[in-house]
């Protein structure tokens, strides 16, 4: 099945998504609860775990793994966003332990504002889909430079330049200074 | 933006991103003549690229900082050798040394008939960009001009065809200076003679504006003729320049180059390096040659931890380090100096200790001005003349004590004098009492400034716990003198008001809020009678009373009185009267304590604006900045909050005596703000620093350490360091258990520590601790949601241990408790249980 998708069969992708999504989601939920504030840290471990559960390890080859991560990255994005939305408008400093001593503050771990990042990534996807895909793979899928080079079929040095471009664009967008030359 | 334009932008970005700034501009000038909008877009992106270095960096987890930009894979050695050989000018003989950063080869020049051996040092990382290469060439030329009998000559340098920087140096055959001294059993005097030659070489380089930056025994070889030769002069900078060009973070680049054991505090901090940094390095070396120990031990510490250690801890003296050695080591060192251990300790103790200490001063200006000055002080010692360090040393120590204790001492003596100058039996010697009276005679008894200064001084200089306050005997002396105050000041009610309000503020500063309220109420009544209710002084006393009420938790009353006080002060003063700052700030603080940040904001803002126009005393300014920062933080304006916290800390460090306990609190709060800005590493550094400050002021078991400890553990956990997080987490739990055993948060903290142990793979230990926590939690709090969270964790641990039946039971408990409490963890527990049901 994975191999079929690797060859570009869109229907198989959907089927795979459906099959992958549920267990991934459960594992994600499991992990997120442990460190609700800083869930992105666990991304790679998370996807790896799901992957190992789904795929017969003996039959994995490199290409499959890369393609799997592409799917997983998409799923992770969805899982994490669901989670962020579920937390809804819970204030950023919420859930913290306030000991009520002196003036010292106690905080909860901050989270990268995923909802905003998602919006920015969508906007980038509209303007330049391949850059958005790269960010998704790297940020949500946890792919390394060399994995990215393989899956996107570009040189590792190009991955780095594209990543810097995408990151700079998202950075400006999130600052409310989106770049558009019309 | 159309796809076509995006492609153009991408192609141009690709082209310019790796160019140095000047060439970037030229390229953009050429490429964008017809398209200024594209140029603006590119420029903005290039700037953003620089700003966004850490952005999204660690998101994908892997706990590697930006694996894309920093592939750590080392180059194979053969590649280095090939690279050097391809220059065609050298024949490599063999490798002398290799480290993470560079390798050193012994080589011969193949283009010269004279076969003189040379050492070639080559950097593994390539120097990117023409700028970096130009800098390398320039530095190389400067170094090549350095000519001194004790400095190894730099012949040549450049970059290999593959872009790696290398330097060619005179090849020195010799042993590291510490080994040489030990092997040849040099006496202390002989060691000092050798060391002074090293100083002269360093001084020569300094006069040529070259700093070594990496003085350590392996860089100082002694030839068989007994002459020291310094290697690698300025190489650290040369290579550092290349490293800076290849690595995003300059400090990291530095630390890859130099040796932390010999690095000065400013080097470790990544601050500017001067000749004083070499003086420090010489101090470490001298210490080591004399004692065979080191001024600091920091094996296995992170850079931040080293930096903090250098900030906090005093270096050991050579004699101390020697005494601290194991017996065998100490005897070995004494033998190698051809003397006995007792004699060696005696030799070091005193002037030599002092000389080393002066070289190792934390602040660069306090060290010897030059390496030559260090050498001549050693010469003075050798010839039995008084050393210069001695004088500076004494005044430094005395000065330090006075600076630390000035306010406490002054305030105490003044207070007691003000209160009647009678012997109060608080341990004051007659002489200090007389001194206090003399001081007082010079002051106006009714000088409110002095009294306020005292109150401030107490607030900042005393630890805020009752025990130490009582130890100071201030409390007792006040208790004793209070009943007689009315009589004493019967003829001068205004002075009586001043004294009462000062005593009230002192009580407040000591954390004795109810005592403060009693005295301040009397002061207010007296002031109302004699000055009138509308008088500014009366209002100021009311504001203080409000603050005291707030601190003891009487919020409603505190708010009413605080508001009233402010209204009265505003009515009695012109618009920009600085006296308004304090009641404004007090009212803002009261609203904050109540969680009403929206209500607090206008007062805090007004206080800050006024403080900017009419700066109050530093102490009040610190408070105003801190309160404003806190409100910014709570209202989500974190950048601004961080700036103001920073400013308040700087103000405090600049203008307040050392040991102000607010520094710890402010540093901790800044850490929280940085954390909320996702700057986790910075937050960790700040929490660690705050903890060190607070431990110094409050001891290691004070309840006020709890927020900092807890935050430190959480940030370490978030950074993926559960092992480091465990210690502070357990300390928090233990402290809270001692101070507030009835608090349900004891349960929460118990669950947190168990979770850390679980994360560390200590499942059984985690489970055992968790069960204890849950048992006492259930007894005290029944079905508290924290107990539910504990059950949930128990379920997870049991699952990890493969004990499904017990896991099921724990999860069912968790769901029952958490659902009843409408806790959002309930659904997580349900999912986990569902997955358990689904698995075979």
PDB file of C-alpha atoms in Angstrom, chain B residues 636-753:
ATOM      1  CA  UNK B 636       0.184  39.736  26.167  1.00  0.00           C
ATOM      2  CA  UNK B 637       2.669  42.484  25.291  1.00  0.00           C
ATOM      3  CA  UNK B 638       5.630  40.294  25.991  1.00  0.00           C
ATOM      4  CA  UNK B 639       8.347  42.071  24.033  1.00  0.00           C
ATOM      5  CA  UNK B 640       7.630  45.289  25.873  1.00  0.00           C
ATOM      6  CA  UNK B 641       7.450  43.405  29.153  1.00  0.00           C
ATOM      7  CA  UNK B 642      10.854  41.866  28.543  1.00  0.00           C
ATOM      8  CA  UNK B 643      12.353  45.287  27.774  1.00  0.00           C
ATOM      9  CA  UNK B 644      11.009  46.828  30.958  1.00  0.00           C
ATOM     10  CA  UNK B 645      12.047  43.904  33.132  1.00  0.00           C
ATOM     11  CA  UNK B 646      15.478  44.218  31.629  1.00  0.00           C
ATOM     12  CA  UNK B 647      15.541  47.931  32.347  1.00  0.00           C
ATOM     13  CA  UNK B 648      14.417  47.401  35.927  1.00  0.00           C
ATOM     14  CA  UNK B 649      17.176  44.844  36.484  1.00  0.00           C
ATOM     15  CA  UNK B 650      19.734  47.174  34.971  1.00  0.00           C
ATOM     16  CA  UNK B 651      18.525  50.078  37.102  1.00  0.00           C
ATOM     17  CA  UNK B 652      18.753  47.908  40.143  1.00  0.00           C
ATOM     18  CA  UNK B 653      22.254  46.716  39.358  1.00  0.00           C
ATOM     19  CA  UNK B 654      23.411  50.202  38.569  1.00  0.00           C
ATOM     20  CA  UNK B 655      21.973  52.072  41.497  1.00  0.00           C
ATOM     21  CA  UNK B 656      21.150  49.728  44.314  1.00  0.00           C
ATOM     22  CA  UNK B 657      23.538  48.037  46.703  1.00  0.00           C
ATOM     23  CA  UNK B 658      24.387  44.432  45.955  1.00  0.00           C
ATOM     24  CA  UNK B 659      22.137  41.818  47.464  1.00  0.00           C
ATOM     25  CA  UNK B 660      18.819  43.476  46.682  1.00  0.00           C
ATOM     26  CA  UNK B 661      16.411  40.603  46.831  1.00  0.00           C
ATOM     27  CA  UNK B 662      14.301  42.025  44.010  1.00  0.00           C
ATOM     28  CA  UNK B 663      16.995  41.073  41.526  1.00  0.00           C
ATOM     29  CA  UNK B 664      16.171  37.415  41.903  1.00  0.00           C
ATOM     30  CA  UNK B 665      12.440  37.980  41.559  1.00  0.00           C
ATOM     31  CA  UNK B 666      12.840  40.247  38.539  1.00  0.00           C
ATOM     32  CA  UNK B 667      15.238  37.843  36.855  1.00  0.00           C
ATOM     33  CA  UNK B 668      12.782  35.039  37.430  1.00  0.00           C
ATOM     34  CA  UNK B 669       9.914  37.093  36.024  1.00  0.00           C
ATOM     35  CA  UNK B 670      11.967  38.046  33.003  1.00  0.00           C
ATOM     36  CA  UNK B 671      12.585  34.341  32.533  1.00  0.00           C
ATOM     37  CA  UNK B 672       8.842  33.723  32.465  1.00  0.00           C
ATOM     38  CA  UNK B 673       8.354  36.424  29.876  1.00  0.00           C
ATOM     39  CA  UNK B 674      11.175  35.071  27.718  1.00  0.00           C
ATOM     40  CA  UNK B 675       9.646  31.663  28.031  1.00  0.00           C
ATOM     41  CA  UNK B 676       6.343  32.982  26.798  1.00  0.00           C
ATOM     42  CA  UNK B 677       8.269  34.454  23.879  1.00  0.00           C
ATOM     43  CA  UNK B 678       9.418  30.908  23.160  1.00  0.00           C
ATOM     44  CA  UNK B 679      13.008  31.726  24.081  1.00  0.00           C
ATOM     45  CA  UNK B 680      13.494  28.631  26.128  1.00  0.00           C
ATOM     46  CA  UNK B 681      17.235  28.596  26.340  1.00  0.00           C
ATOM     47  CA  UNK B 682      17.301  32.179  27.510  1.00  0.00           C
ATOM     48  CA  UNK B 683      14.557  31.416  30.012  1.00  0.00           C
ATOM     49  CA  UNK B 684      16.576  28.547  31.406  1.00  0.00           C
ATOM     50  CA  UNK B 685      19.600  30.775  31.834  1.00  0.00           C
ATOM     51  CA  UNK B 686      17.522  33.416  33.631  1.00  0.00           C
ATOM     52  CA  UNK B 687      15.860  30.916  35.953  1.00  0.00           C
ATOM     53  CA  UNK B 688      19.212  29.413  36.831  1.00  0.00           C
ATOM     54  CA  UNK B 689      20.576  32.861  37.567  1.00  0.00           C
ATOM     55  CA  UNK B 690      17.498  33.852  39.563  1.00  0.00           C
ATOM     56  CA  UNK B 691      17.813  30.691  41.582  1.00  0.00           C
ATOM     57  CA  UNK B 692      21.464  31.386  42.357  1.00  0.00           C
ATOM     58  CA  UNK B 693      20.597  34.953  43.428  1.00  0.00           C
ATOM     59  CA  UNK B 694      17.681  33.869  45.555  1.00  0.00           C
ATOM     60  CA  UNK B 695      19.603  31.067  47.183  1.00  0.00           C
ATOM     61  CA  UNK B 696      22.288  33.538  48.079  1.00  0.00           C
ATOM     62  CA  UNK B 697      19.783  35.918  49.640  1.00  0.00           C
ATOM     63  CA  UNK B 698      17.298  33.501  51.114  1.00  0.00           C
ATOM     64  CA  UNK B 699      19.138  30.229  51.616  1.00  0.00           C
ATOM     65  CA  UNK B 700      18.253  26.988  49.934  1.00  0.00           C
ATOM     66  CA  UNK B 701      15.021  26.242  51.763  1.00  0.00           C
ATOM     67  CA  UNK B 702      13.043  29.418  51.487  1.00  0.00           C
ATOM     68  CA  UNK B 703       9.501  29.117  50.159  1.00  0.00           C
ATOM     69  CA  UNK B 704      10.077  32.016  47.798  1.00  0.00           C
ATOM     70  CA  UNK B 705      12.398  29.756  45.809  1.00  0.00           C
ATOM     71  CA  UNK B 706       9.443  27.673  44.740  1.00  0.00           C
ATOM     72  CA  UNK B 707       8.288  29.579  41.663  1.00  0.00           C
ATOM     73  CA  UNK B 708      11.836  29.769  40.323  1.00  0.00           C
ATOM     74  CA  UNK B 709      12.562  26.116  41.022  1.00  0.00           C
ATOM     75  CA  UNK B 710       9.312  25.092  39.457  1.00  0.00           C
ATOM     76  CA  UNK B 711       9.844  27.211  36.376  1.00  0.00           C
ATOM     77  CA  UNK B 712      13.387  25.946  36.006  1.00  0.00           C
ATOM     78  CA  UNK B 713      12.173  22.375  36.095  1.00  0.00           C
ATOM     79  CA  UNK B 714       9.427  23.071  33.583  1.00  0.00           C
ATOM     80  CA  UNK B 715      11.683  24.822  31.140  1.00  0.00           C
ATOM     81  CA  UNK B 716      14.256  22.034  31.378  1.00  0.00           C
ATOM     82  CA  UNK B 717      11.475  19.580  30.734  1.00  0.00           C
ATOM     83  CA  UNK B 718      10.369  21.578  27.730  1.00  0.00           C
ATOM     84  CA  UNK B 719      13.948  21.589  26.478  1.00  0.00           C
ATOM     85  CA  UNK B 720      13.915  17.820  26.591  1.00  0.00           C
ATOM     86  CA  UNK B 721      16.139  17.475  29.642  1.00  0.00           C
ATOM     87  CA  UNK B 722      14.015  15.503  32.090  1.00  0.00           C
ATOM     88  CA  UNK B 723      17.066  14.350  34.013  1.00  0.00           C
ATOM     89  CA  UNK B 724      18.054  17.938  34.806  1.00  0.00           C
ATOM     90  CA  UNK B 725      14.432  18.892  35.448  1.00  0.00           C
ATOM     91  CA  UNK B 726      13.948  16.280  38.124  1.00  0.00           C
ATOM     92  CA  UNK B 727      16.075  17.892  40.836  1.00  0.00           C
ATOM     93  CA  UNK B 728      14.353  21.285  40.872  1.00  0.00           C
ATOM     94  CA  UNK B 729      10.941  19.627  40.515  1.00  0.00           C
ATOM     95  CA  UNK B 730      11.553  17.538  43.593  1.00  0.00           C
ATOM     96  CA  UNK B 731      12.847  20.489  45.539  1.00  0.00           C
ATOM     97  CA  UNK B 732       9.677  22.418  44.687  1.00  0.00           C
ATOM     98  CA  UNK B 733       7.519  19.556  45.870  1.00  0.00           C
ATOM     99  CA  UNK B 734       9.456  19.133  49.092  1.00  0.00           C
ATOM    100  CA  UNK B 735       9.354  22.841  49.849  1.00  0.00           C
ATOM    101  CA  UNK B 736       5.652  23.087  49.237  1.00  0.00           C
ATOM    102  CA  UNK B 737       5.061  19.991  51.333  1.00  0.00           C
ATOM    103  CA  UNK B 738       6.874  21.675  54.213  1.00  0.00           C
ATOM    104  CA  UNK B 739       5.262  25.068  53.880  1.00  0.00           C
ATOM    105  CA  UNK B 740       1.735  24.204  52.840  1.00  0.00           C
ATOM    106  CA  UNK B 741       1.191  20.487  53.345  1.00  0.00           C
ATOM    107  CA  UNK B 742      -2.525  20.978  52.958  1.00  0.00           C
ATOM    108  CA  UNK B 743      -2.249  22.498  49.476  1.00  0.00           C
ATOM    109  CA  UNK B 744      -3.582  20.320  46.653  1.00  0.00           C
ATOM    110  CA  UNK B 745      -0.643  21.549  44.623  1.00  0.00           C
ATOM    111  CA  UNK B 746       1.508  19.152  46.619  1.00  0.00           C
ATOM    112  CA  UNK B 747      -0.358  16.463  44.688  1.00  0.00           C
ATOM    113  CA  UNK B 748       0.187  18.226  41.373  1.00  0.00           C
ATOM    114  CA  UNK B 749       3.902  18.548  41.998  1.00  0.00           C
ATOM    115  CA  UNK B 750       4.080  14.923  43.061  1.00  0.00           C
ATOM    116  CA  UNK B 751       2.481  13.972  39.761  1.00  0.00           C
ATOM    117  CA  UNK B 752       4.930  16.184  37.837  1.00  0.00           C
ATOM    118  CA  UNK B 753       7.982  14.586  39.404  1.00  0.00           C
TER     119      UNK B 753
END
